[in-house]
PDB file of C-alpha atoms in Angstrom:
ATOM      1  CA  UNK A   1     -35.763 -61.003 -24.636  1.00  0.00           C
ATOM      2  CA  UNK A   2     -38.092 -58.511 -26.232  1.00  0.00           C
ATOM      3  CA  UNK A   3     -41.741 -59.303 -26.980  1.00  0.00           C
ATOM      4  CA  UNK A   4     -41.995 -61.081 -30.319  1.00  0.00           C
ATOM      5  CA  UNK A   5     -45.216 -59.546 -31.592  1.00  0.00           C
ATOM      6  CA  UNK A   6     -47.219 -56.490 -30.682  1.00  0.00           C
ATOM      7  CA  UNK A   7     -50.230 -57.532 -32.782  1.00  0.00           C
ATOM      8  CA  UNK A   8     -52.102 -60.795 -33.108  1.00  0.00           C
ATOM      9  CA  UNK A   9     -53.904 -63.237 -30.777  1.00  0.00           C
ATOM     10  CA  UNK A  10     -51.572 -62.763 -27.780  1.00  0.00           C
ATOM     11  CA  UNK A  11     -51.003 -59.038 -28.231  1.00  0.00           C
ATOM     12  CA  UNK A  12     -53.796 -58.089 -25.836  1.00  0.00           C
ATOM     13  CA  UNK A  13     -52.187 -59.941 -22.949  1.00  0.00           C
ATOM     14  CA  UNK A  14     -48.836 -58.311 -23.691  1.00  0.00           C
ATOM     15  CA  UNK A  15     -50.353 -54.827 -23.682  1.00  0.00           C
ATOM     16  CA  UNK A  16     -52.203 -55.367 -20.420  1.00  0.00           C
ATOM     17  CA  UNK A  17     -49.083 -56.829 -18.819  1.00  0.00           C
ATOM     18  CA  UNK A  18     -47.031 -53.774 -19.806  1.00  0.00           C
ATOM     19  CA  UNK A  19     -49.645 -51.444 -18.336  1.00  0.00           C
ATOM     20  CA  UNK A  20     -49.891 -53.566 -15.181  1.00  0.00           C
ATOM     21  CA  UNK A  21     -46.115 -53.548 -14.743  1.00  0.00           C
ATOM     22  CA  UNK A  22     -45.974 -49.765 -15.071  1.00  0.00           C
ATOM     23  CA  UNK A  23     -48.907 -49.361 -12.677  1.00  0.00           C
ATOM     24  CA  UNK A  24     -47.462 -51.463  -9.859  1.00  0.00           C
ATOM     25  CA  UNK A  25     -44.003 -49.903 -10.297  1.00  0.00           C
ATOM     26  CA  UNK A  26     -45.577 -46.477  -9.855  1.00  0.00           C
ATOM     27  CA  UNK A  27     -47.698 -47.486  -6.884  1.00  0.00           C
ATOM     28  CA  UNK A  28     -44.635 -48.859  -5.096  1.00  0.00           C
ATOM     29  CA  UNK A  29     -42.363 -45.951  -6.011  1.00  0.00           C
ATOM     30  CA  UNK A  30     -41.973 -42.318  -5.096  1.00  0.00           C
ATOM     31  CA  UNK A  31     -44.542 -39.643  -5.861  1.00  0.00           C
ATOM     32  CA  UNK A  32     -42.366 -38.431  -8.741  1.00  0.00           C
ATOM     33  CA  UNK A  33     -42.238 -41.914 -10.231  1.00  0.00           C
ATOM     34  CA  UNK A  34     -45.998 -42.348  -9.790  1.00  0.00           C
ATOM     35  CA  UNK A  35     -46.670 -39.145 -11.686  1.00  0.00           C
ATOM     36  CA  UNK A  36     -44.263 -40.010 -14.506  1.00  0.00           C
ATOM     37  CA  UNK A  37     -45.666 -43.494 -14.973  1.00  0.00           C
ATOM     38  CA  UNK A  38     -49.264 -42.306 -14.805  1.00  0.00           C
ATOM     39  CA  UNK A  39     -48.515 -39.859 -17.609  1.00  0.00           C
ATOM     40  CA  UNK A  40     -46.779 -42.581 -19.602  1.00  0.00           C
ATOM     41  CA  UNK A  41     -49.729 -44.936 -19.136  1.00  0.00           C
ATOM     42  CA  UNK A  42     -52.084 -42.223 -20.394  1.00  0.00           C
ATOM     43  CA  UNK A  43     -49.972 -41.823 -23.525  1.00  0.00           C
ATOM     44  CA  UNK A  44     -49.842 -45.563 -24.123  1.00  0.00           C
ATOM     45  CA  UNK A  45     -53.554 -46.182 -23.705  1.00  0.00           C
ATOM     46  CA  UNK A  46     -54.597 -43.154 -25.749  1.00  0.00           C
ATOM     47  CA  UNK A  47     -51.980 -42.807 -28.459  1.00  0.00           C
ATOM     48  CA  UNK A  48     -49.568 -45.756 -28.721  1.00  0.00           C
ATOM     49  CA  UNK A  49     -49.519 -47.415 -32.160  1.00  0.00           C
ATOM     50  CA  UNK A  50     -48.837 -51.057 -31.410  1.00  0.00           C
ATOM     51  CA  UNK A  51     -48.676 -52.016 -35.071  1.00  0.00           C
ATOM     52  CA  UNK A  52     -45.727 -49.727 -35.741  1.00  0.00           C
ATOM     53  CA  UNK A  53     -44.466 -49.856 -32.128  1.00  0.00           C
ATOM     54  CA  UNK A  54     -44.434 -46.086 -32.001  1.00  0.00           C
ATOM     55  CA  UNK A  55     -45.738 -43.168 -29.983  1.00  0.00           C
ATOM     56  CA  UNK A  56     -46.069 -39.909 -31.897  1.00  0.00           C
ATOM     57  CA  UNK A  57     -47.873 -37.093 -30.078  1.00  0.00           C
ATOM     58  CA  UNK A  58     -47.271 -33.353 -30.181  1.00  0.00           C
ATOM     59  CA  UNK A  59     -46.257 -31.536 -27.022  1.00  0.00           C
ATOM     60  CA  UNK A  60     -49.391 -29.395 -27.123  1.00  0.00           C
ATOM     61  CA  UNK A  61     -51.565 -32.528 -27.201  1.00  0.00           C
ATOM     62  CA  UNK A  62     -49.597 -34.055 -24.329  1.00  0.00           C
ATOM     63  CA  UNK A  63     -49.964 -30.871 -22.296  1.00  0.00           C
ATOM     64  CA  UNK A  64     -53.729 -30.921 -22.793  1.00  0.00           C
ATOM     65  CA  UNK A  65     -53.951 -34.623 -21.890  1.00  0.00           C
ATOM     66  CA  UNK A  66     -51.863 -34.209 -18.738  1.00  0.00           C
ATOM     67  CA  UNK A  67     -53.366 -30.822 -17.750  1.00  0.00           C
ATOM     68  CA  UNK A  68     -49.921 -29.198 -17.619  1.00  0.00           C
ATOM     69  CA  UNK A  69     -47.988 -26.650 -19.665  1.00  0.00           C
ATOM     70  CA  UNK A  70     -45.619 -27.523 -22.513  1.00  0.00           C
ATOM     71  CA  UNK A  71     -42.551 -26.810 -20.380  1.00  0.00           C
ATOM     72  CA  UNK A  72     -43.639 -29.578 -18.021  1.00  0.00           C
ATOM     73  CA  UNK A  73     -44.142 -31.866 -21.026  1.00  0.00           C
ATOM     74  CA  UNK A  74     -40.552 -31.239 -22.147  1.00  0.00           C
ATOM     75  CA  UNK A  75     -39.220 -32.035 -18.679  1.00  0.00           C
ATOM     76  CA  UNK A  76     -41.327 -35.181 -18.410  1.00  0.00           C
ATOM     77  CA  UNK A  77     -40.348 -36.526 -21.825  1.00  0.00           C
ATOM     78  CA  UNK A  78     -36.709 -35.845 -21.005  1.00  0.00           C
ATOM     79  CA  UNK A  79     -37.141 -37.784 -17.764  1.00  0.00           C
ATOM     80  CA  UNK A  80     -38.782 -40.738 -19.535  1.00  0.00           C
ATOM     81  CA  UNK A  81     -36.135 -40.901 -22.242  1.00  0.00           C
ATOM     82  CA  UNK A  82     -33.168 -40.436 -19.888  1.00  0.00           C
ATOM     83  CA  UNK A  83     -34.461 -43.313 -17.760  1.00  0.00           C
ATOM     84  CA  UNK A  84     -34.773 -45.364 -20.987  1.00  0.00           C
ATOM     85  CA  UNK A  85     -38.458 -46.144 -20.553  1.00  0.00           C
ATOM     86  CA  UNK A  86     -38.992 -44.434 -23.894  1.00  0.00           C
ATOM     87  CA  UNK A  87     -36.561 -44.615 -26.808  1.00  0.00           C
ATOM     88  CA  UNK A  88     -36.471 -41.542 -29.045  1.00  0.00           C
ATOM     89  CA  UNK A  89     -36.829 -42.611 -32.675  1.00  0.00           C
ATOM     90  CA  UNK A  90     -37.220 -39.094 -34.063  1.00  0.00           C
ATOM     91  CA  UNK A  91     -36.686 -35.823 -32.229  1.00  0.00           C
ATOM     92  CA  UNK A  92     -39.512 -33.309 -32.234  1.00  0.00           C
ATOM     93  CA  UNK A  93     -37.680 -30.308 -33.684  1.00  0.00           C
ATOM     94  CA  UNK A  94     -38.506 -27.645 -36.268  1.00  0.00           C
ATOM     95  CA  UNK A  95     -42.210 -28.226 -36.031  1.00  0.00           C
ATOM     96  CA  UNK A  96     -41.988 -32.006 -36.345  1.00  0.00           C
ATOM     97  CA  UNK A  97     -43.755 -34.283 -33.917  1.00  0.00           C
ATOM     98  CA  UNK A  98     -41.342 -36.543 -32.047  1.00  0.00           C
ATOM     99  CA  UNK A  99     -41.614 -40.332 -32.254  1.00  0.00           C
ATOM    100  CA  UNK A 100     -40.834 -42.747 -29.429  1.00  0.00           C
ATOM    101  CA  UNK A 101     -40.991 -46.472 -28.770  1.00  0.00           C
ATOM    102  CA  UNK A 102     -41.385 -48.352 -25.498  1.00  0.00           C
ATOM    103  CA  UNK A 103     -38.307 -49.995 -24.021  1.00  0.00           C
ATOM    104  CA  UNK A 104     -39.870 -53.239 -22.787  1.00  0.00           C
ATOM    105  CA  UNK A 105     -36.643 -54.475 -21.185  1.00  0.00           C
ATOM    106  CA  UNK A 106     -36.337 -51.301 -19.117  1.00  0.00           C
ATOM    107  CA  UNK A 107     -39.992 -51.467 -18.081  1.00  0.00           C
ATOM    108  CA  UNK A 108     -39.357 -55.031 -16.936  1.00  0.00           C
ATOM    109  CA  UNK A 109     -36.270 -54.020 -14.956  1.00  0.00           C
ATOM    110  CA  UNK A 110     -38.049 -51.107 -13.290  1.00  0.00           C
ATOM    111  CA  UNK A 111     -41.089 -53.151 -12.280  1.00  0.00           C
ATOM    112  CA  UNK A 112     -39.570 -56.572 -11.590  1.00  0.00           C
ATOM    113  CA  UNK A 113     -39.518 -56.297  -7.802  1.00  0.00           C
ATOM    114  CA  UNK A 114     -43.276 -55.603  -7.812  1.00  0.00           C
ATOM    115  CA  UNK A 115     -44.457 -58.415 -10.123  1.00  0.00           C
ATOM    116  CA  UNK A 116     -45.182 -60.813  -7.307  1.00  0.00           C
ATOM    117  CA  UNK A 117     -47.473 -58.242  -5.687  1.00  0.00           C
ATOM    118  CA  UNK A 118     -49.846 -58.685  -8.626  1.00  0.00           C
ATOM    119  CA  UNK A 119     -49.870 -62.467  -8.197  1.00  0.00           C
ATOM    120  CA  UNK A 120     -47.772 -65.571  -8.894  1.00  0.00           C
ATOM    121  CA  UNK A 121     -49.336 -66.029 -12.339  1.00  0.00           C
ATOM    122  CA  UNK A 122     -48.297 -62.535 -13.434  1.00  0.00           C
ATOM    123  CA  UNK A 123     -44.859 -62.940 -11.862  1.00  0.00           C
ATOM    124  CA  UNK A 124     -44.300 -66.259 -13.654  1.00  0.00           C
ATOM    125  CA  UNK A 125     -45.549 -64.929 -16.981  1.00  0.00           C
ATOM    126  CA  UNK A 126     -43.308 -61.876 -16.845  1.00  0.00           C
ATOM    127  CA  UNK A 127     -40.258 -63.934 -15.908  1.00  0.00           C
ATOM    128  CA  UNK A 128     -40.912 -66.268 -18.812  1.00  0.00           C
ATOM    129  CA  UNK A 129     -41.131 -63.299 -21.146  1.00  0.00           C
ATOM    130  CA  UNK A 130     -38.306 -61.130 -19.817  1.00  0.00           C
ATOM    131  CA  UNK A 131     -36.036 -63.160 -17.568  1.00  0.00           C
ATOM    132  CA  UNK A 132     -34.908 -66.513 -16.321  1.00  0.00           C
ATOM    133  CA  UNK A 133     -35.104 -66.099 -12.567  1.00  0.00           C
ATOM    134  CA  UNK A 134     -37.188 -68.384 -10.438  1.00  0.00           C
ATOM    135  CA  UNK A 135     -40.543 -67.134  -9.215  1.00  0.00           C
ATOM    136  CA  UNK A 136     -40.256 -65.500  -5.786  1.00  0.00           C
ATOM    137  CA  UNK A 137     -43.634 -64.928  -4.156  1.00  0.00           C
ATOM    138  CA  UNK A 138     -43.756 -61.962  -1.761  1.00  0.00           C
ATOM    139  CA  UNK A 139     -46.726 -61.836   0.560  1.00  0.00           C
ATOM    140  CA  UNK A 140     -48.426 -58.457   0.392  1.00  0.00           C
ATOM    141  CA  UNK A 141     -48.840 -58.286   4.171  1.00  0.00           C
ATOM    142  CA  UNK A 142     -45.054 -58.590   4.659  1.00  0.00           C
ATOM    143  CA  UNK A 143     -44.080 -56.246   1.876  1.00  0.00           C
ATOM    144  CA  UNK A 144     -42.574 -53.013   3.148  1.00  0.00           C
ATOM    145  CA  UNK A 145     -42.221 -50.075   0.835  1.00  0.00           C
ATOM    146  CA  UNK A 146     -38.514 -49.179   0.811  1.00  0.00           C
ATOM    147  CA  UNK A 147     -37.323 -46.012   2.462  1.00  0.00           C
ATOM    148  CA  UNK A 148     -36.090 -43.574  -0.163  1.00  0.00           C
ATOM    149  CA  UNK A 149     -32.867 -41.787   0.755  1.00  0.00           C
ATOM    150  CA  UNK A 150     -33.993 -38.481  -0.751  1.00  0.00           C
ATOM    151  CA  UNK A 151     -36.918 -38.501   1.680  1.00  0.00           C
ATOM    152  CA  UNK A 152     -34.801 -39.176   4.772  1.00  0.00           C
ATOM    153  CA  UNK A 153     -34.659 -35.877   6.689  1.00  0.00           C
ATOM    154  CA  UNK A 154     -31.097 -34.565   7.087  1.00  0.00           C
ATOM    155  CA  UNK A 155     -29.103 -37.771   6.438  1.00  0.00           C
ATOM    156  CA  UNK A 156     -25.820 -37.876   8.358  1.00  0.00           C
ATOM    157  CA  UNK A 157     -22.697 -37.024   6.330  1.00  0.00           C
ATOM    158  CA  UNK A 158     -20.305 -39.924   5.869  1.00  0.00           C
ATOM    159  CA  UNK A 159     -23.068 -42.532   5.581  1.00  0.00           C
ATOM    160  CA  UNK A 160     -24.613 -44.701   2.875  1.00  0.00           C
ATOM    161  CA  UNK A 161     -27.880 -42.811   3.330  1.00  0.00           C
ATOM    162  CA  UNK A 162     -26.198 -39.517   2.557  1.00  0.00           C
ATOM    163  CA  UNK A 163     -24.497 -41.007  -0.506  1.00  0.00           C
ATOM    164  CA  UNK A 164     -27.862 -42.173  -1.836  1.00  0.00           C
ATOM    165  CA  UNK A 165     -29.471 -38.835  -1.057  1.00  0.00           C
ATOM    166  CA  UNK A 166     -26.755 -37.121  -3.102  1.00  0.00           C
ATOM    167  CA  UNK A 167     -27.213 -39.611  -5.927  1.00  0.00           C
ATOM    168  CA  UNK A 168     -30.966 -38.998  -5.919  1.00  0.00           C
ATOM    169  CA  UNK A 169     -30.440 -35.243  -6.168  1.00  0.00           C
ATOM    170  CA  UNK A 170     -27.752 -35.393  -8.864  1.00  0.00           C
ATOM    171  CA  UNK A 171     -29.227 -38.189 -11.001  1.00  0.00           C
ATOM    172  CA  UNK A 172     -32.936 -38.481 -10.106  1.00  0.00           C
ATOM    173  CA  UNK A 173     -33.898 -40.532 -13.171  1.00  0.00           C
ATOM    174  CA  UNK A 174     -31.130 -43.094 -12.731  1.00  0.00           C
ATOM    175  CA  UNK A 175     -31.814 -43.254  -9.008  1.00  0.00           C
ATOM    176  CA  UNK A 176     -35.515 -44.007  -9.588  1.00  0.00           C
ATOM    177  CA  UNK A 177     -34.765 -46.638 -12.224  1.00  0.00           C
ATOM    178  CA  UNK A 178     -31.819 -48.508 -10.652  1.00  0.00           C
ATOM    179  CA  UNK A 179     -30.702 -47.474  -7.180  1.00  0.00           C
ATOM    180  CA  UNK A 180     -33.823 -46.892  -5.104  1.00  0.00           C
ATOM    181  CA  UNK A 181     -34.030 -50.527  -3.877  1.00  0.00           C
ATOM    182  CA  UNK A 182     -30.330 -51.199  -3.382  1.00  0.00           C
ATOM    183  CA  UNK A 183     -29.522 -52.290   0.162  1.00  0.00           C
ATOM    184  CA  UNK A 184     -26.321 -51.486   2.021  1.00  0.00           C
ATOM    185  CA  UNK A 185     -24.817 -54.496   3.823  1.00  0.00           C
ATOM    186  CA  UNK A 186     -21.446 -53.234   5.060  1.00  0.00           C
ATOM    187  CA  UNK A 187     -18.227 -51.491   4.064  1.00  0.00           C
ATOM    188  CA  UNK A 188     -14.912 -52.806   5.285  1.00  0.00           C
ATOM    189  CA  UNK A 189     -11.328 -52.937   4.016  1.00  0.00           C
ATOM    190  CA  UNK A 190     -12.266 -51.171   0.801  1.00  0.00           C
ATOM    191  CA  UNK A 191     -15.024 -53.614  -0.101  1.00  0.00           C
ATOM    192  CA  UNK A 192     -18.566 -52.265  -0.435  1.00  0.00           C
ATOM    193  CA  UNK A 193     -21.130 -55.034   0.009  1.00  0.00           C
ATOM    194  CA  UNK A 194     -24.662 -54.511  -1.297  1.00  0.00           C
ATOM    195  CA  UNK A 195     -27.856 -56.382  -2.088  1.00  0.00           C
ATOM    196  CA  UNK A 196     -29.880 -55.800  -5.255  1.00  0.00           C
ATOM    197  CA  UNK A 197     -33.615 -56.540  -5.632  1.00  0.00           C
ATOM    198  CA  UNK A 198     -32.910 -58.899  -8.537  1.00  0.00           C
ATOM    199  CA  UNK A 199     -30.095 -60.415 -10.550  1.00  0.00           C
ATOM    200  CA  UNK A 200     -31.140 -58.351 -13.554  1.00  0.00           C
ATOM    201  CA  UNK A 201     -30.757 -55.061 -11.669  1.00  0.00           C
ATOM    202  CA  UNK A 202     -27.425 -56.222 -10.222  1.00  0.00           C
ATOM    203  CA  UNK A 203     -25.995 -57.093 -13.623  1.00  0.00           C
ATOM    204  CA  UNK A 204     -27.233 -53.872 -15.190  1.00  0.00           C
ATOM    205  CA  UNK A 205     -25.647 -51.747 -12.465  1.00  0.00           C
ATOM    206  CA  UNK A 206     -22.394 -53.711 -12.706  1.00  0.00           C
ATOM    207  CA  UNK A 207     -22.314 -53.225 -16.476  1.00  0.00           C
ATOM    208  CA  UNK A 208     -23.483 -49.627 -16.809  1.00  0.00           C
ATOM    209  CA  UNK A 209     -23.436 -47.703 -13.522  1.00  0.00           C
ATOM    210  CA  UNK A 210     -20.817 -49.208 -11.206  1.00  0.00           C
ATOM    211  CA  UNK A 211     -18.385 -46.276 -11.584  1.00  0.00           C
ATOM    212  CA  UNK A 212     -21.082 -43.741 -10.817  1.00  0.00           C
ATOM    213  CA  UNK A 213     -22.193 -45.713  -7.767  1.00  0.00           C
ATOM    214  CA  UNK A 214     -18.647 -46.200  -6.467  1.00  0.00           C
ATOM    215  CA  UNK A 215     -17.789 -42.532  -6.969  1.00  0.00           C
ATOM    216  CA  UNK A 216     -20.808 -41.287  -5.045  1.00  0.00           C
ATOM    217  CA  UNK A 217     -20.242 -43.707  -2.166  1.00  0.00           C
ATOM    218  CA  UNK A 218     -16.496 -43.040  -2.031  1.00  0.00           C
ATOM    219  CA  UNK A 219     -17.196 -39.376  -1.359  1.00  0.00           C
ATOM    220  CA  UNK A 220     -18.943 -40.427   1.872  1.00  0.00           C
ATOM    221  CA  UNK A 221     -17.306 -43.663   3.021  1.00  0.00           C
ATOM    222  CA  UNK A 222     -13.771 -43.443   1.629  1.00  0.00           C
ATOM    223  CA  UNK A 223     -11.800 -45.296  -1.091  1.00  0.00           C
ATOM    224  CA  UNK A 224     -13.539 -48.333  -2.602  1.00  0.00           C
ATOM    225  CA  UNK A 225     -11.465 -51.164  -4.085  1.00  0.00           C
ATOM    226  CA  UNK A 226     -14.366 -53.415  -4.994  1.00  0.00           C
ATOM    227  CA  UNK A 227     -18.166 -53.461  -5.034  1.00  0.00           C
ATOM    228  CA  UNK A 228     -19.612 -56.871  -4.203  1.00  0.00           C
ATOM    229  CA  UNK A 229     -23.250 -57.912  -4.425  1.00  0.00           C
ATOM    230  CA  UNK A 230     -24.415 -60.545  -1.981  1.00  0.00           C
ATOM    231  CA  UNK A 231     -27.099 -63.119  -2.850  1.00  0.00           C
TER     232      UNK A 231
END
């Protein structure tokens, strides 16, 4: 479900929770993701209009805020919209300033595996707001930052790692948002068995990205008849 109100008595808690979710997702992600989410957080805190649920900032102003050039701004906004963290409400063409809104469901999906690192109260609150899964407390001392396939030096051809490295190169935004924490279990008799960090991520991949995933893995491991997620 989407947040009911962005203004009013409980709006402050919602805003801080969104910023917290983005922060922990960035801190537990790649350097590219950290940079993207830091820039997004800067836009939200400085320019987001919660009353209209809209972000409207010119590229020149973004470039000044981020200390980059306008070409970098264009690439970054494309990355944020392609990963569905921002929804384009009005394109910035012909001198117009573009308008965007936050995709709260996508922010929740991206950050869900890190909620418990903030604390059980935050984890419970976010699950009440965005999902129905039971609270799963992960102790910080046992949490291991996942290895990212695109950072594995020279992955061996014909392996899951190489498939994920190819996926990260070809679709970096989708990889960051959905595939970076997938775990390979085994591949046998045409059945690819995986583990997802949450039921939400599993269902989203099954609904929207299963063909892409199967195609990339097939190129390395051979024909896939079925992709199965294990609990």
